[in-house]
């Protein structure tokens, strides 16, 4: 489990962006929603131990991450992987990218390639294996970045706006990927604006605004909201 | 030694010293710029302001400063490196440090910083993430080094003050040109200046070609 205790965070400007957040992430899937600039990305990077809070603690499986020595930090950090909202891929092919987390963990190139190919096949992305990063569509790019994160074997997978470039078909692919991940005992944390996606994942939703937790909802609660939205939108377009 | 032989010798010496100085300087400048780019502290901006103003630091002051340190009564006088190529190399390395830090900071502080974050979250050690960053931005870093090299090979103050312009030992382009002008040998000075110009403009041509290539 990942736990945040009274976490405060500010960028250079000094004004706090995250205000005393307390959070226990114990569900298989947790969704974080909130308007632009609410602090979702910042919060995810704190959860992923990429940003150090100014104040407060981040506990990974009960261990206080920022109190660890650097060697222990590496081991702990390898339990969590974060995918940026605009991910970057490295030079080289998709295969080079997807094998990277294995290579840096000391796997042989041959073994890493074997594993990567297996994963790409299961995600129906094997046709991309030898492509370079500038030969991918935005959606393919995002899926490759997610595949690269999954192969790391991290227990906690943190996805920032994973559906932003995906069409309906690939959203369904992503949804099944997430279900697969969870089945193998892992935990997924997702920030998204995509309420339909949040609804489909049928899980706990944390709503944040101005760096604070506003409410904790469930996908079901979104249903009504979306229904009302559609009704209103429908009326409007009929009237016009 | 023949005239041409001496010129070739000076060319090789100048290039070797300045190239070594650039590589030496990059050993601390690049990691330092990465540390600065990574820090979220408010000090960073102030520090970069100071460094940027040091880029134009008078070379003769760097030379004077090192002269005091390396001279026999100075703190590092015991090393006996005053008036050696080694002293010029150290001086040039220090001279171009603010330039190298400032230029590599530009590389690291922009979106490229994401490569570091991405490697780290994928499980890289800091050393592995550093290597990734260097390989991802290799062309840009070479360009930075070439700019540093141009500055190093074209400076006079350090080479004169801590090198001493000793014939066959520490004599480089700029010190030779200065000497020949003082002797009234303008044609030799111009000829040497021409070679220096070729080296520097070839370097900047390489910079332009590399900078213009879309790295993939
Ligand atoms: N590097 C930064 N330096 C300074 N301020 C930042 C930085 N990154 C984000 N902020 C500010 O922090 C606040 C929270 O940003 P964050 O990126 O966490 O929001 P978000 O909820 O992810 O928004 P979005 O939905 O647009 O992705 C915003 O007000 C933003 O302007
Ligand atoms: Mg965001």
XYZ file of C-alpha atoms and ligand atoms in Angstrom:
488
model
C 0.000 0.000 0.000
C 1.072 3.572 -0.665
C 0.217 6.112 1.971
C 0.651 9.895 2.072
C 0.670 11.581 5.468
C 0.065 15.320 5.655
C 1.982 15.954 2.426
C 2.822 19.534 1.418
C 4.559 20.458 -1.798
C 5.529 23.628 -3.659
C 7.459 24.401 -6.841
C 10.117 27.126 -7.031
C 7.500 29.862 -6.826
C 7.007 28.921 -3.193
C 3.196 28.872 -3.109
C 2.061 25.423 -1.908
C 0.525 23.343 -4.693
C -0.369 20.352 -2.525
C -1.944 21.228 0.827
C -1.669 18.660 3.585
C -2.904 15.635 1.660
C -3.636 12.430 3.549
C -4.239 9.418 1.342
C -4.215 5.638 1.598
C -4.127 3.864 -1.744
C -5.335 0.372 -1.012
C -7.660 -0.419 -3.930
C -6.537 -2.389 -6.933
C -7.373 0.617 -9.080
C -7.552 4.198 -7.859
C -8.599 7.073 -10.050
C -7.751 10.705 -9.434
C -9.875 13.321 -11.157
C -9.894 17.098 -11.004
C -9.779 20.147 -13.271
C -6.664 21.391 -15.116
C -4.099 22.647 -12.652
C -5.727 20.846 -9.729
C -2.439 19.172 -8.857
C -3.007 15.669 -10.244
C 0.339 15.369 -11.973
C 2.148 16.833 -8.988
C 0.401 14.401 -6.666
C 1.184 11.421 -8.893
C 4.854 12.358 -9.008
C 4.875 12.554 -5.217
C 3.195 9.140 -5.072
C 5.821 7.809 -7.506
C 8.592 9.194 -5.256
C 9.862 11.461 -8.028
C 9.096 14.649 -6.076
C 10.076 15.009 -2.470
C 7.408 16.666 -0.319
C 8.383 19.834 1.545
C 6.658 18.361 4.550
C 4.976 15.046 5.344
C 5.738 11.416 4.600
C 5.324 9.007 1.709
C 5.070 5.411 2.869
C 5.546 2.549 0.441
C 4.477 -0.760 1.970
C 4.906 0.867 5.353
C 8.414 2.178 4.640
C 9.059 5.920 4.822
C 10.668 6.499 1.413
C 12.451 9.822 1.945
C 14.121 8.560 5.117
C 15.890 5.755 3.225
C 19.532 5.609 2.155
C 20.119 5.901 -1.573
C 20.713 2.158 -2.110
C 17.467 1.273 -0.376
C 15.727 4.059 -2.294
C 16.620 2.366 -5.580
C 15.080 -0.923 -4.463
C 11.958 0.841 -3.222
C 11.674 3.051 -6.293
C 11.709 -0.002 -8.524
C 8.387 -0.974 -6.931
C 6.712 2.054 -8.525
C 6.644 3.205 -12.121
C 5.189 6.441 -13.443
C 4.111 7.195 -17.021
C 4.088 10.906 -17.937
C 1.037 12.560 -19.460
C 3.298 13.390 -22.411
C 5.682 10.455 -22.200
C 9.105 10.485 -23.821
C 10.519 7.518 -25.674
C 14.256 7.066 -26.053
C 16.250 7.009 -29.276
C 16.207 3.692 -31.068
C 13.358 1.305 -31.718
C 10.268 0.391 -29.738
C 12.113 -2.807 -28.857
C 15.039 -0.811 -27.427
C 12.604 1.182 -25.334
C 10.660 -1.736 -23.998
C 13.790 -3.692 -23.105
C 15.361 -0.738 -21.256
C 13.839 -1.422 -17.807
C 15.071 -5.019 -18.026
C 18.560 -4.121 -19.252
C 19.135 -1.691 -16.393
C 18.036 -4.416 -14.005
C 20.818 -6.601 -15.353
C 18.893 -8.924 -17.695
C 20.705 -10.229 -20.752
C 19.753 -8.599 -24.034
C 18.468 -11.882 -25.390
C 16.174 -12.527 -22.433
C 14.982 -8.943 -22.389
C 14.053 -9.099 -26.072
C 12.192 -12.329 -25.572
C 10.161 -10.864 -22.712
C 9.522 -7.619 -24.554
C 8.277 -9.408 -27.644
C 5.929 -11.487 -25.540
C 4.511 -8.398 -23.883
C 4.165 -6.490 -27.170
C 2.345 -9.483 -28.653
C -0.070 -9.670 -25.750
C -0.812 -5.972 -26.207
C -1.210 -6.466 -29.974
C 1.618 -4.009 -30.530
C 4.148 -6.375 -32.066
C 3.802 -4.637 -35.438
C 5.593 -1.686 -33.828
C 8.636 -3.633 -32.629
C 11.179 -2.148 -35.041
C 9.692 1.314 -35.416
C 11.459 4.449 -34.265
C 9.742 6.953 -31.993
C 9.023 9.360 -34.844
C 7.245 6.604 -36.743
C 4.464 6.184 -34.169
C 1.042 7.781 -33.889
C 0.305 9.641 -30.657
C -1.799 6.757 -29.388
C 0.806 4.128 -30.281
C 3.413 6.282 -28.581
C 1.410 6.326 -25.386
C 0.768 2.578 -25.446
C 4.469 1.860 -25.979
C 5.306 4.055 -23.000
C 2.791 2.117 -20.927
C 4.202 -1.202 -22.146
C 7.683 -0.036 -21.160
C 6.378 0.737 -17.685
C 4.589 -2.576 -17.293
C 7.623 -4.652 -18.216
C 9.570 -3.143 -15.325
C 7.613 -5.481 -13.078
C 6.797 -2.667 -10.680
C 4.069 -3.433 -8.167
C 2.530 0.039 -8.413
C 1.790 1.450 -11.849
C 0.996 5.163 -11.966
C -0.552 6.466 -15.208
C -1.009 10.173 -15.916
C -3.789 10.818 -18.448
C -3.265 7.474 -20.175
C -6.271 7.833 -22.488
C -5.590 11.337 -23.778
C -4.485 10.126 -27.212
C -6.428 6.903 -27.450
C -9.436 6.231 -29.643
C -12.330 4.151 -28.381
C -10.831 0.899 -29.568
C -7.528 1.533 -27.820
C -9.276 2.665 -24.659
C -10.807 -0.774 -24.551
C -7.332 -2.277 -25.116
C -5.984 -0.164 -22.254
C -8.853 -1.155 -20.027
C -8.103 -4.821 -20.579
C -4.389 -4.164 -19.997
C -5.255 -2.571 -16.663
C -7.461 -5.521 -15.722
C -4.597 -7.894 -16.580
C -2.155 -5.902 -14.469
C -4.483 -5.960 -11.505
C -5.053 -9.692 -11.861
C -1.347 -10.300 -11.301
C -1.577 -8.662 -7.884
C -0.487 -5.190 -8.890
C -2.005 -1.833 -8.163
C -2.840 0.888 -10.675
C -3.220 4.600 -9.942
C -4.605 6.756 -12.754
C -5.141 10.486 -13.172
C -7.684 11.293 -15.845
C -10.209 13.785 -17.171
C -11.907 10.964 -18.947
C -15.037 10.389 -16.884
C -16.340 7.626 -19.108
C -13.099 5.742 -18.649
C -13.295 6.325 -14.891
C -16.837 5.060 -14.931
C -15.921 1.894 -16.814
C -13.138 0.968 -14.436
C -15.748 0.839 -11.694
C -13.624 1.742 -8.699
C -12.813 4.386 -6.109
C -12.349 7.920 -7.396
C -10.504 10.653 -5.576
C -11.533 14.123 -6.626
C -8.966 16.842 -6.053
C -8.981 20.587 -6.560
C -6.452 23.265 -5.645
C -4.155 20.620 -4.239
C -6.667 19.272 -1.770
C -8.861 16.208 -1.689
C -12.413 17.371 -2.213
C -14.231 14.090 -2.050
C -13.880 10.380 -2.421
C -16.433 8.951 -4.794
C -17.174 5.749 -6.590
C -17.557 5.244 -10.326
C -21.282 4.774 -9.731
C -21.528 8.378 -8.552
C -20.232 9.514 -11.914
C -23.002 7.701 -13.693
C -25.654 10.127 -12.591
C -23.463 13.098 -13.400
C -22.771 11.852 -16.917
C -26.433 10.989 -17.456
C -27.487 14.503 -16.495
C -24.802 15.959 -18.730
C -26.006 13.960 -21.703
C -29.624 14.915 -21.069
C -28.751 18.603 -20.900
C -26.544 18.438 -23.978
C -29.267 16.549 -25.829
C -31.899 19.149 -24.926
C -29.655 21.987 -25.986
C -28.942 20.533 -29.382
C -32.624 19.732 -29.904
C -33.590 23.285 -29.030
C -31.071 24.865 -31.321
C 63.430 23.355 -36.830
C 61.950 24.545 -40.090
C 59.335 27.272 -40.135
C 56.616 24.908 -41.355
C 57.699 22.265 -38.849
C 57.330 24.745 -36.015
C 53.911 25.844 -37.184
C 52.713 22.265 -37.373
C 54.076 21.682 -33.904
C 52.294 24.762 -32.529
C 49.068 23.704 -34.198
C 49.183 20.232 -32.705
C 50.069 21.615 -29.275
C 47.301 24.233 -29.316
C 44.644 21.774 -30.402
C 45.794 19.145 -27.900
C 45.871 21.540 -24.952
C 42.502 23.115 -25.730
C 40.844 19.798 -26.481
C 42.127 18.311 -23.218
C 40.994 21.431 -21.379
C 37.511 21.069 -22.855
C 37.260 17.412 -21.908
C 38.646 18.113 -18.440
C 36.161 20.923 -17.915
C 33.265 18.785 -19.115
C 34.043 16.277 -16.357
C 32.765 18.722 -13.755
C 30.721 21.169 -15.839
C 28.237 18.631 -17.217
C 27.451 16.869 -13.913
C 27.239 20.270 -12.185
C 24.807 21.627 -14.755
C 22.677 18.533 -14.316
C 22.631 19.014 -10.551
C 21.620 22.644 -11.027
C 18.931 21.686 -13.554
C 17.541 19.072 -11.178
C 17.308 21.272 -8.129
C 13.973 22.925 -7.514
C 15.522 25.491 -5.207
C 15.101 29.221 -5.643
C 18.880 29.534 -5.435
C 19.153 28.002 -8.880
C 18.107 31.103 -10.774
C 20.482 33.299 -8.780
C 23.312 30.832 -9.324
C 22.710 30.732 -13.074
C 22.707 34.530 -13.149
C 26.120 34.586 -11.498
C 27.442 31.885 -13.846
C 26.140 33.685 -16.918
C 27.923 36.850 -15.884
C 31.129 34.851 -15.448
C 31.052 33.676 -19.073
C 32.731 36.873 -20.171
C 35.222 36.797 -17.312
C 38.502 38.434 -18.465
C 40.910 35.666 -19.405
C 43.843 37.645 -18.124
C 42.303 37.656 -14.630
C 41.965 33.875 -14.697
C 45.614 33.802 -15.772
C 46.659 36.143 -12.975
C 44.706 34.182 -10.385
C 46.315 30.909 -11.454
C 49.735 32.531 -11.681
C 49.453 33.490 -8.011
C 48.356 29.984 -7.053
C 50.949 28.137 -9.138
C 53.931 30.443 -8.573
C 56.636 29.057 -6.318
C 55.423 31.078 -3.319
C 51.742 30.268 -4.016
C 49.641 27.564 -2.330
C 50.175 25.070 -5.177
C 53.699 26.226 -5.987
C 55.117 22.907 -4.821
C 53.557 21.150 -7.819
C 55.901 23.011 -10.102
C 53.404 23.263 -12.932
C 53.740 26.971 -13.675
C 54.930 27.481 -17.277
C 53.842 24.005 -18.408
C 51.169 22.956 -20.925
C 49.401 21.380 -17.969
C 48.930 24.804 -16.364
C 47.418 26.194 -19.593
C 45.076 23.232 -19.757
C 43.841 23.785 -16.197
C 43.466 27.498 -16.798
C 41.459 27.020 -19.975
C 39.343 24.345 -18.315
C 38.435 26.790 -15.550
C 37.927 29.604 -18.030
C 35.300 27.751 -20.050
C 33.533 26.236 -17.024
C 30.812 28.941 -16.743
C 30.218 28.704 -20.506
C 29.913 24.907 -20.469
C 27.665 24.888 -17.397
C 25.405 27.566 -18.832
C 25.057 25.865 -22.221
C 24.513 22.365 -20.820
C 22.060 23.762 -18.298
C 20.013 24.936 -21.274
C 20.033 21.394 -22.611
C 19.125 19.737 -19.332
C 16.596 22.203 -17.965
C 14.222 22.008 -20.901
C 12.072 19.023 -21.765
C 15.222 16.918 -21.779
C 14.997 16.753 -18.041
C 12.148 14.343 -18.634
C 14.637 11.774 -19.858
C 16.198 11.771 -16.435
C 12.842 11.398 -14.687
C 11.765 8.688 -17.125
C 14.937 6.643 -16.632
C 14.730 6.967 -12.856
C 11.120 5.876 -12.672
C 11.858 2.951 -14.982
C 14.354 1.798 -12.368
C 17.668 3.296 -13.441
C 20.378 4.139 -10.944
C 21.470 7.792 -11.036
C 24.546 6.726 -13.017
C 22.397 4.862 -15.557
C 20.014 7.822 -15.839
C 22.974 10.136 -16.387
C 24.272 7.887 -19.176
C 20.831 7.849 -20.766
C 20.652 11.618 -20.695
C 24.087 11.901 -22.274
C 23.296 9.413 -25.044
C 19.910 11.015 -25.729
C 21.464 14.476 -26.041
C 24.830 13.403 -27.423
C 24.829 15.733 -30.431
C 23.837 18.721 -28.301
C 26.590 17.967 -25.820
C 29.191 17.687 -28.571
C 28.049 21.083 -29.845
C 28.497 22.531 -26.348
C 31.989 21.045 -26.124
C 32.952 22.464 -29.523
C 31.822 25.926 -28.468
C 33.952 25.556 -25.329
C 36.890 24.403 -27.456
C 36.609 27.453 -29.712
C 36.704 29.751 -26.718
C 39.679 27.876 -25.212
C 41.841 27.801 -28.324
C 41.225 31.474 -29.053
C 42.133 32.877 -25.631
C 45.452 34.563 -24.873
C 45.476 35.659 -21.214
C 45.780 32.252 -19.582
C 48.217 30.811 -22.120
C 50.501 33.800 -21.737
C 50.446 34.145 -17.966
C 50.680 30.522 -16.833
C 52.177 29.061 -20.020
C 54.886 31.631 -20.479
C 55.125 31.175 -24.258
C 58.171 28.906 -24.026
C 59.335 27.879 -27.474
C 58.819 24.184 -28.201
C 57.024 23.676 -24.885
C 54.119 25.993 -24.119
C 53.967 28.127 -27.218
C 50.462 28.114 -28.744
C 48.707 30.029 -31.520
C 47.641 33.074 -29.603
C 50.928 33.559 -27.758
C 52.908 33.117 -30.982
C 50.763 35.659 -32.783
C 51.252 38.148 -29.951
C 55.001 37.553 -29.986
C 55.389 37.823 -33.760
C 53.406 41.070 -33.807
C 55.640 42.505 -31.091
C 58.663 41.558 -33.232
C 57.088 43.251 -36.244
C 56.600 39.975 -38.175
C 53.098 40.735 -39.321
C 53.154 38.212 -42.167
C 53.893 35.304 -39.818
C 51.282 36.562 -37.343
C 48.702 36.811 -40.107
C 49.541 33.345 -41.383
C 49.101 31.876 -37.875
C 45.932 33.866 -37.427
C 44.671 32.383 -40.671
C 45.246 28.820 -39.437
C 43.541 29.629 -36.154
C 40.635 31.067 -38.093
C 40.373 27.891 -40.159
C 40.290 25.737 -37.030
C 37.691 27.876 -35.295
C 35.479 28.242 -38.363
C 35.682 24.527 -39.126
C 34.589 23.928 -35.556
C 31.652 26.270 -35.902
C 30.708 24.718 -39.224
C 30.557 21.355 -37.476
C 28.485 22.981 -34.731
C 26.052 24.352 -37.276
C 25.738 21.065 -39.129
C 25.215 19.109 -35.905
C 22.865 21.706 -34.464
C 20.799 21.727 -37.627
C 20.384 17.993 -37.772
C 17.165 16.854 -36.214
C 18.331 14.358 -33.646
C 16.276 11.241 -33.586
N 7.278 22.798 -12.906
C 6.385 23.626 -12.339
N 6.789 24.794 -11.799
C 5.915 25.636 -11.216
N 4.598 25.397 -11.126
C 4.126 24.255 -11.647
C 4.994 23.314 -12.281
N 4.240 22.267 -12.702
C 2.976 22.556 -12.345
N 2.887 23.744 -11.705
C 1.668 24.340 -11.145
O 1.139 23.471 -10.180
C -0.271 23.390 -10.266
C -0.680 21.939 -10.401
O -0.187 21.444 -11.635
P -0.381 19.943 -12.094
O 0.432 19.740 -13.294
O -0.144 19.056 -10.944
O -1.942 19.957 -12.452
P -2.818 18.836 -13.137
O -3.960 18.573 -12.227
O -1.995 17.668 -13.519
O -3.360 19.591 -14.415
P -3.686 19.011 -15.890
O -5.048 18.409 -15.818
O -3.704 20.243 -16.738
O -2.627 18.053 -16.264
C -0.683 24.283 -11.415
O -1.152 25.486 -10.898
C 0.588 24.503 -12.203
O 0.584 25.787 -12.748
Mg -1.462 16.808 -15.269
